[in-house]
Coordinates of C-alpha atoms (C1' of nucleotides) in Angstrom, one line a residue:
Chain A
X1243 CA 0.0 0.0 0.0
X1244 CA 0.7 3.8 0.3
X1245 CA 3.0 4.0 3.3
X1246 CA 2.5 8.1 3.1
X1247 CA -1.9 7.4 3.3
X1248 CA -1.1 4.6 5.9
X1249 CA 0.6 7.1 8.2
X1250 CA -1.5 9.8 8.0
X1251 CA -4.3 7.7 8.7
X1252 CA -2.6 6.1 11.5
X1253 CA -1.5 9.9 12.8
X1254 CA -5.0 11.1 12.6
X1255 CA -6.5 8.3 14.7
X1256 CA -4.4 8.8 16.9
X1257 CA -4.6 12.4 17.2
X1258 CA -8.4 12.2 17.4
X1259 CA -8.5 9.6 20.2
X1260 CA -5.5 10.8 22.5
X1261 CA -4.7 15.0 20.9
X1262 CA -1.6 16.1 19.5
X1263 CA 1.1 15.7 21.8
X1264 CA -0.7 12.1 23.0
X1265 CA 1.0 10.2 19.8
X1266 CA 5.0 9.8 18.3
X1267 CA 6.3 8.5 15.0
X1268 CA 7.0 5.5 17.3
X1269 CA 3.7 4.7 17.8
X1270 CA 3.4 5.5 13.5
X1271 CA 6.1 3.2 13.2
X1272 CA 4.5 0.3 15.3
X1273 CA 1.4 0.3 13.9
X1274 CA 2.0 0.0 10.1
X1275 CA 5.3 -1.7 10.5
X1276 CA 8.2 0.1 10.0
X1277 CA 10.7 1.8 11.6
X1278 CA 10.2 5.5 12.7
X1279 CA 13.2 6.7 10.9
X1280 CA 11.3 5.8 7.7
X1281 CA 9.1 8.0 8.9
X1282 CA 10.8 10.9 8.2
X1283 CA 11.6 10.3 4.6
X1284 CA 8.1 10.7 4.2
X1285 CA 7.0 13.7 6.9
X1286 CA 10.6 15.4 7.8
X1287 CA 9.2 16.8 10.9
X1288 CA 6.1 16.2 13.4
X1289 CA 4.3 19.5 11.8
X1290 CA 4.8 18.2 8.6
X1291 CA 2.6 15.4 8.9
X1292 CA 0.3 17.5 11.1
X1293 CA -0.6 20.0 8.2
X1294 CA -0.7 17.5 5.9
X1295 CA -3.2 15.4 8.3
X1296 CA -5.3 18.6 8.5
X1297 CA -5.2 19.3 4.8
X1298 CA -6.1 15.7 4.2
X1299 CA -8.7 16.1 7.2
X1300 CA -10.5 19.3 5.8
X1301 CA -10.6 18.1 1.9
X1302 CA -13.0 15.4 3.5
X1303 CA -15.2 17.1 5.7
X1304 CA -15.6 20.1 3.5
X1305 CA -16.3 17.2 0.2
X1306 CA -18.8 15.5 2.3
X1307 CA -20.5 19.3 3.6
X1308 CA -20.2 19.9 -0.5
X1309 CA -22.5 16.7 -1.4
X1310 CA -24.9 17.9 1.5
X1311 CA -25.2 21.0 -0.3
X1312 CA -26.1 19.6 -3.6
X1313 CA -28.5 17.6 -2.5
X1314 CA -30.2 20.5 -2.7
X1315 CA -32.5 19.1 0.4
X1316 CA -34.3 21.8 2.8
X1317 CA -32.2 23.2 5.6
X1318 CA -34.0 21.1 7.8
X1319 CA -32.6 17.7 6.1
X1320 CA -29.2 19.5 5.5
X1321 CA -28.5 20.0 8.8
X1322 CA -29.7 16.7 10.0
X1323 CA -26.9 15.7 7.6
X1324 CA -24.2 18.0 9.0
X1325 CA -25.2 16.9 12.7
X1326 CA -25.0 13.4 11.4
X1327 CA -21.4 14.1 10.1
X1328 CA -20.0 15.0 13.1
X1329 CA -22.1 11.8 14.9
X1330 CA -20.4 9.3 12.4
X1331 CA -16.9 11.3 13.2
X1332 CA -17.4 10.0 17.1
X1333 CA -17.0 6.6 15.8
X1334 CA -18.6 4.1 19.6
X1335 CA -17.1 7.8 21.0
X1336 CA -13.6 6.5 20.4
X1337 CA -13.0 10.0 18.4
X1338 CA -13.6 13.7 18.3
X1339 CA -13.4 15.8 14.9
X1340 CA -9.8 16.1 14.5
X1341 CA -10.1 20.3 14.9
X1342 CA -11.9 19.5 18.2
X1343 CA -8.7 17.3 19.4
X1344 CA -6.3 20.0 17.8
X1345 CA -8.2 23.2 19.5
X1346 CA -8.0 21.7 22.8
X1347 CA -4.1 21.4 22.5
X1348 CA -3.4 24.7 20.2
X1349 CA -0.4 26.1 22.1
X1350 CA 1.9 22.6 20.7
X1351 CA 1.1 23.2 17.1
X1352 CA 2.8 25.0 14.7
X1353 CA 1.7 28.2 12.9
X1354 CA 0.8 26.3 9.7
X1355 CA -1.3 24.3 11.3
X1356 CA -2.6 27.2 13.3
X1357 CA -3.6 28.6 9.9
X1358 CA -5.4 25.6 8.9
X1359 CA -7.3 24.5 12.2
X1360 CA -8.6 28.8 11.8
X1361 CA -9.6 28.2 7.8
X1362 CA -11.6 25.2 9.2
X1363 CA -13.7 27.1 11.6
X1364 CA -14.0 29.6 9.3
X1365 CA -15.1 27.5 6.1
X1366 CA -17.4 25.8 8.9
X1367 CA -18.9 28.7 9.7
X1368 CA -19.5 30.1 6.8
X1369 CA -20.9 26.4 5.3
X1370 CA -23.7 26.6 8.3
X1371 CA -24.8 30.5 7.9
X1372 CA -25.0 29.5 4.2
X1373 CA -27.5 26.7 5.6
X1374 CA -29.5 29.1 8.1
X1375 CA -30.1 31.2 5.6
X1376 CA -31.6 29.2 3.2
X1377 CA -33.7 28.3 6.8
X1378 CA -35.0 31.8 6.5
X1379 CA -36.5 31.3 3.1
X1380 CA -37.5 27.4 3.3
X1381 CA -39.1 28.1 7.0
X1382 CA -37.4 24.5 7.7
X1383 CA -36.1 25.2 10.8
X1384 CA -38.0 27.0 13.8
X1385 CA -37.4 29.9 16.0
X1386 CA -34.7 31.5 13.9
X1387 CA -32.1 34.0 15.2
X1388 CA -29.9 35.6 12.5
X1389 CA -27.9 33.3 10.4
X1390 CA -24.2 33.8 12.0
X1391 CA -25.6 33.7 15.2
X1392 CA -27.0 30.8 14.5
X1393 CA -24.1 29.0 12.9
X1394 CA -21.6 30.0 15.6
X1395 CA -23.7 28.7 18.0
X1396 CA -24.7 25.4 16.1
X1397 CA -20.7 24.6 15.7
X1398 CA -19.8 24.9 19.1
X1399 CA -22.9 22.6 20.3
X1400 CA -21.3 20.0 17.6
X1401 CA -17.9 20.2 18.8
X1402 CA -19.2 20.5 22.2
X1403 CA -21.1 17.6 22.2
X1404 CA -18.4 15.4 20.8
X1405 CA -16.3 16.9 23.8
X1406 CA -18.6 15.4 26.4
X1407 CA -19.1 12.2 24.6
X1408 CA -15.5 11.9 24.4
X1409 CA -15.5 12.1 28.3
X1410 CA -17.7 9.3 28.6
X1411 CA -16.5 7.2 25.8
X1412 CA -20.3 6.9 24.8
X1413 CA -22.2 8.5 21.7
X1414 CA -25.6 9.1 24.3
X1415 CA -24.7 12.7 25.5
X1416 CA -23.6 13.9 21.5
X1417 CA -27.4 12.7 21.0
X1418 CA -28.7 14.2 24.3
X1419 CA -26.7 17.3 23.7
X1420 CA -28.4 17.6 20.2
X1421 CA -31.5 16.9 21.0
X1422 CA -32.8 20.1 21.5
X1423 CA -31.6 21.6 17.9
X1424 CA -33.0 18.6 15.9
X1425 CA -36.6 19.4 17.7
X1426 CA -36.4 22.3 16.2
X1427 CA -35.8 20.8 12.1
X1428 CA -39.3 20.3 10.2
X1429 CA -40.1 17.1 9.0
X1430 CA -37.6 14.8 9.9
X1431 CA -37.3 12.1 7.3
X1432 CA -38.5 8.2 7.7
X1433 CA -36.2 5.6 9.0
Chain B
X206 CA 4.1 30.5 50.6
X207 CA 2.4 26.5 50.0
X208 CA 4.3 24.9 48.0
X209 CA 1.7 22.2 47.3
X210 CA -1.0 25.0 46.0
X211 CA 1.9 26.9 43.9
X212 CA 2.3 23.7 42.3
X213 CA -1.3 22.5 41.4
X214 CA -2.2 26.2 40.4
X215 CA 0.4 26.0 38.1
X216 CA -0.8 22.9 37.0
X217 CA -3.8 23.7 36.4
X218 CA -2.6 27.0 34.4
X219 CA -0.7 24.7 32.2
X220 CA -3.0 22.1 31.2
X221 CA -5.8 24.7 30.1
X222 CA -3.4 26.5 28.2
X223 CA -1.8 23.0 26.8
X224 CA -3.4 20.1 27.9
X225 CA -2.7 17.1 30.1
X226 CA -0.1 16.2 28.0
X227 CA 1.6 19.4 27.6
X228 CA 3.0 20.1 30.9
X229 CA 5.8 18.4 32.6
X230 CA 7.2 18.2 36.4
X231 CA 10.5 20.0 34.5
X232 CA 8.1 22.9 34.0
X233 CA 6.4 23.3 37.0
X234 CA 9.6 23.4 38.3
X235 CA 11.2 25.8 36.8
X236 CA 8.0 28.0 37.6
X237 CA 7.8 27.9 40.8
X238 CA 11.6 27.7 42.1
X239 CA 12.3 24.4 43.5
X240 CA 13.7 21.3 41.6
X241 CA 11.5 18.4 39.9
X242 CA 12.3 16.0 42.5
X243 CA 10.7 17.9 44.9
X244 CA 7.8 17.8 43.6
X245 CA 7.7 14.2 44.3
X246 CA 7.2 14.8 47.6
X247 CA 4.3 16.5 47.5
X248 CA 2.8 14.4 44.8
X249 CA 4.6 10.8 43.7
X250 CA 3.3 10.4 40.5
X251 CA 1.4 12.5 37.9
X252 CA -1.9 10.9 38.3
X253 CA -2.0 12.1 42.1
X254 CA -1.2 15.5 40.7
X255 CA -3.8 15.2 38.6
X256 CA -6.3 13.8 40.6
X257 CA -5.9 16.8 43.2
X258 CA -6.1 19.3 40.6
X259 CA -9.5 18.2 39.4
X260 CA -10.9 17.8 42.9
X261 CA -9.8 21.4 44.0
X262 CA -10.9 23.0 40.6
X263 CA -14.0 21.0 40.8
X264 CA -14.7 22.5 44.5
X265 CA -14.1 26.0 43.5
X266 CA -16.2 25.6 40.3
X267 CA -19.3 24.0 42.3
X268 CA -18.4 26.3 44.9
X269 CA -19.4 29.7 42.3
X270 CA -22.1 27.6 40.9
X271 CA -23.5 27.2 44.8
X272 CA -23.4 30.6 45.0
X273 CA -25.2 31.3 42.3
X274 CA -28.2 29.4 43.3
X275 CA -28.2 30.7 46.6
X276 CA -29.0 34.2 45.6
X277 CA -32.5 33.6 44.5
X278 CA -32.5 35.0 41.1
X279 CA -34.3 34.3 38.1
X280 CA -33.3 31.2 36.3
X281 CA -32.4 34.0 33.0
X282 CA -30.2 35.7 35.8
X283 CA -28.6 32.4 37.1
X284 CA -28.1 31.3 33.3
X285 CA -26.5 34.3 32.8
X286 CA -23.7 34.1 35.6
X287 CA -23.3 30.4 34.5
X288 CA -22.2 31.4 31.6
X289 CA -20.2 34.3 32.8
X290 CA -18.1 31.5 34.8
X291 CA -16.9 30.2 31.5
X292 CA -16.2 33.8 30.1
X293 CA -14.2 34.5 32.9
X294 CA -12.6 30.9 33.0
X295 CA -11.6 32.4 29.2
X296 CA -9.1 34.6 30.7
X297 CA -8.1 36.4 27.4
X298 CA -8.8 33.2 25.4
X299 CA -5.8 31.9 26.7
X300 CA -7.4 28.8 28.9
X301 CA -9.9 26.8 28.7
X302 CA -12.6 25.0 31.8
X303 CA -10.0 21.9 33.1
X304 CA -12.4 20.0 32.3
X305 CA -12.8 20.8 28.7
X306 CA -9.2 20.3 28.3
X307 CA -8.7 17.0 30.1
X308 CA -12.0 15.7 28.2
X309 CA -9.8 15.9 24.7
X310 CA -6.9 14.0 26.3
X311 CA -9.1 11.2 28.0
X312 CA -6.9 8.5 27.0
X313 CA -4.1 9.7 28.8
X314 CA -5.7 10.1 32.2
X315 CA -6.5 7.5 35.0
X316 CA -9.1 5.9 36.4
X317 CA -9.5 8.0 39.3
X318 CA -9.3 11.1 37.1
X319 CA -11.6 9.7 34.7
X320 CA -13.9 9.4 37.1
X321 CA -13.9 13.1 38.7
X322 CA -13.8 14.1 35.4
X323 CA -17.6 12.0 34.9
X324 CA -18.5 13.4 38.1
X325 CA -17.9 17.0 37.0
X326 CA -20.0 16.2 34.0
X327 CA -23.3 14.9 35.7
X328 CA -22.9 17.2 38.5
X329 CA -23.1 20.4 36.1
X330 CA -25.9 18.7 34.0
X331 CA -27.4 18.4 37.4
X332 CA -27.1 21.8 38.5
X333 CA -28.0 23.0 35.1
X334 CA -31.9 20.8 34.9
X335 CA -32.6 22.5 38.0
X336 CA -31.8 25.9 36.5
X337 CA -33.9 25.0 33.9
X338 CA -36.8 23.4 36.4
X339 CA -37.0 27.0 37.7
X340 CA -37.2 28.4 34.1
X341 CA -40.3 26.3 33.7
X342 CA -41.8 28.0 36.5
X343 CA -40.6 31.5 36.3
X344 CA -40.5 31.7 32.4
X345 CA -37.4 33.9 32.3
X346 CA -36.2 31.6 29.1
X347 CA -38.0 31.9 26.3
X348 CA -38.5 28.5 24.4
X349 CA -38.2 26.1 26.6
X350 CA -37.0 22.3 25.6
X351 CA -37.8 19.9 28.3
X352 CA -35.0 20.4 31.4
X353 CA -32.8 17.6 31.0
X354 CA -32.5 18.4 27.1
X355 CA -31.7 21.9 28.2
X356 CA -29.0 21.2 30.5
X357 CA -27.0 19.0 28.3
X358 CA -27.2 21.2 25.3
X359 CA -26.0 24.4 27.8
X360 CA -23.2 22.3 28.6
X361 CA -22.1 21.7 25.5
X362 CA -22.8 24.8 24.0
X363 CA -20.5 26.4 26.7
X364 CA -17.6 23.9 26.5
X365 CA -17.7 24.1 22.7
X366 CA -17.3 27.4 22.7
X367 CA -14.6 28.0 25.0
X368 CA -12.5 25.6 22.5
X369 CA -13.7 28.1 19.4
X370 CA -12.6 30.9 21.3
X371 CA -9.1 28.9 22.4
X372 CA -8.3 28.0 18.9
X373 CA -8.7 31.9 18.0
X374 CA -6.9 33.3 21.1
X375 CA -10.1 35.5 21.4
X376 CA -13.1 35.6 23.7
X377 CA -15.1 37.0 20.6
X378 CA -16.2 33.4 19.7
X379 CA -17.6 32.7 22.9
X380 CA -19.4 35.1 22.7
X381 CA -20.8 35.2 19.2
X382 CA -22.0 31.2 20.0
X383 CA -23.8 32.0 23.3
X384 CA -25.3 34.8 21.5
X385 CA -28.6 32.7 20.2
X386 CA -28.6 31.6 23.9
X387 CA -28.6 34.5 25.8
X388 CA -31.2 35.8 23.1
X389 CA -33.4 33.9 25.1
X390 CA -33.0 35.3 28.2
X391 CA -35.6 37.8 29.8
X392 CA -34.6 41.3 31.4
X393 CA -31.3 41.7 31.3
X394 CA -29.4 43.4 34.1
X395 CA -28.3 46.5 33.9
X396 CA -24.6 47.3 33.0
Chain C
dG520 C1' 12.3 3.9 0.5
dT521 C1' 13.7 1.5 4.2
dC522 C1' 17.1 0.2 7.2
dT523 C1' 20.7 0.5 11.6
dA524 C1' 22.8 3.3 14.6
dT525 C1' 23.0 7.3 17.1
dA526 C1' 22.5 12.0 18.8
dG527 C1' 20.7 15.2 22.3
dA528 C1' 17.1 16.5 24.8
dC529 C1' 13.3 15.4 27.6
dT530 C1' 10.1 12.2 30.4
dG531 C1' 8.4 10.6 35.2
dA532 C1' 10.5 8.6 39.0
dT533 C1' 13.9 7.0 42.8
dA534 C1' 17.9 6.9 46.4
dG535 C1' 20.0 9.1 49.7
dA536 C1' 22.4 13.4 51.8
dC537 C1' 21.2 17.5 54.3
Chain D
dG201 C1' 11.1 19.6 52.5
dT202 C1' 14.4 20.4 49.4
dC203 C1' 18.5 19.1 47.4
dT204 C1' 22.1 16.4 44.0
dA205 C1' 22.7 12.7 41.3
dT206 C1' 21.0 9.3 38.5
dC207 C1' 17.9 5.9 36.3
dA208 C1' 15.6 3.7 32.4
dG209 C1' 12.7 5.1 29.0
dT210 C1' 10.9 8.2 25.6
dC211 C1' 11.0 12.0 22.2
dT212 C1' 12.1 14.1 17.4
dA213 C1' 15.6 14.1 14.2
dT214 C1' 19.9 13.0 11.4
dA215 C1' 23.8 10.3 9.0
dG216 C1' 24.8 7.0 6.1
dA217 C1' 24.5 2.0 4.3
dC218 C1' 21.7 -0.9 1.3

DNA sequence: GTCTATAGACTGATAGAC
DNA sequence: GTCTATCAGTCTATAGAC
């Protein structure tokens, strides 16, 4: 296989279940059998293969967001499919978002990666106000406040929630957490 | 002055500015002005470091939240200085609730400090369903979700937003996410 | 591309003098 | 209680053979 794919998904499991500074190319090394000075033919330094994980990271998550989008579904349905995202990212609450993990430990990353973990709130942000505004027209979603507002505070609840399951190591308080944003989406599909 | 409580608040400073796994007995060392094997004495290992930190941040935090209740206020007015406990907890964006930090590094922590860090986690959901109880009665929140629903999206509304804010170095995006929140809240204080 | 070997710094922790 | 000295282990990173 791709050793480079291998360790960056090995790196961003790892960064996701234990943060930044809880993983080494050791660990990298152990898990996809070879020996960490291989390593660094590939990633020369630790930030390295941090910006590329959150390059790599942020192409997904923005693709998947994309797809929502051209569903072309009501905001209602859209957002069920961005909360969903985030749900599927907790894995049995093994994982957080891998800008929730990275946040939490800013002051050990460098300022490329700094960069990069800001465009991410930033493209989130402007994804979801996008999303709440199309709420205004579609009526989808009730008791709107103003779209920004609104997307600020849905992306911390997200990443909030995925904080607490974390803690517990269970997906139950992400859904509890949620629970009073997706009473307020019309129509919620069939099962 | 205490030695032990120069050590655990420096501690504390450090792992909400850089996680559990960000600090070492080296630093708190040099902070404070004694050498790294002393710290031993006070605390052999890092887990009963740890441990203490969470239970004396956990009794000054319940502590403020006590006192909150006690004053008889509106549940909009005991919402309010809830969430002016994380603001302030914010310090110029710089730190983030222990808690919120130590729930990112969960895999690094032990048993007994997984389990304060649970306890601190019900007992604010706790505290936080019988704010919203009162809301029921005194309608100071506008909107109301059933209690329990309330309290755990509060909770993770607040914690999420703290690590927004951390990633920016800024208080702004606190306060731009709790903005649809405290939307809800009747008759403000004055200022 | 991957290896062995190694560097230099750091980790939490211990023994024992004062 | 704090110190010096030291331990065994880890960390990221580099040099150079294959």
């Amino acid at each position: 296989m791709d050793t480079r794919i291998s360790l960056l998904e090995s790196a961003e499991r790892a960064v996701r279940e234990r943060g930044y500074n809880g993983f080494s190319y050791a660990d990298l090394a152990r898990e996809i059998g070879i020996r960490k000075a291989s390593i660094h033919y590939h990633f020369p330094t630790k930030a390295n293969l941090g910006s590329a994980m959150i390059e790599r990271y942020s192409a997904r998550f923005f693709g998947s967001l994309a797809d929502i989008a051209e569903t072309g579904q009501s905001a209602a349905d859209q957002l069920r499919a961005y909360i969903q995202v985030y749900r599927d990212a907790l894995a049995t609450g093994t994982q957080v978002c891998l800008c929730v993990s990275l946040s939490a430990s800013r002051d050990s990353l460098s300022s490329e990666m700094l960069d990069r973990l800001n465009r991410f709130h930033e493209d989130s942000v402007a994804w979801l106000t996008q999303l709440f505004d199309r709420a205004a027209q579609d009526k989808s979603i009730a008791n709107l406040a103003p779209a920004d507002r609104e997307a600020n505070a849905a992306l911390a609840l997200v990443e909030g929630a995925q904080l607490l399951a974390r803690a517990r190591k269970d997906v139950a308080p992400f859904d509890q957490a949620l629970a009073t944003l997706t009473a307020r989406l019309a129509s919620p599909p069939l099962h």
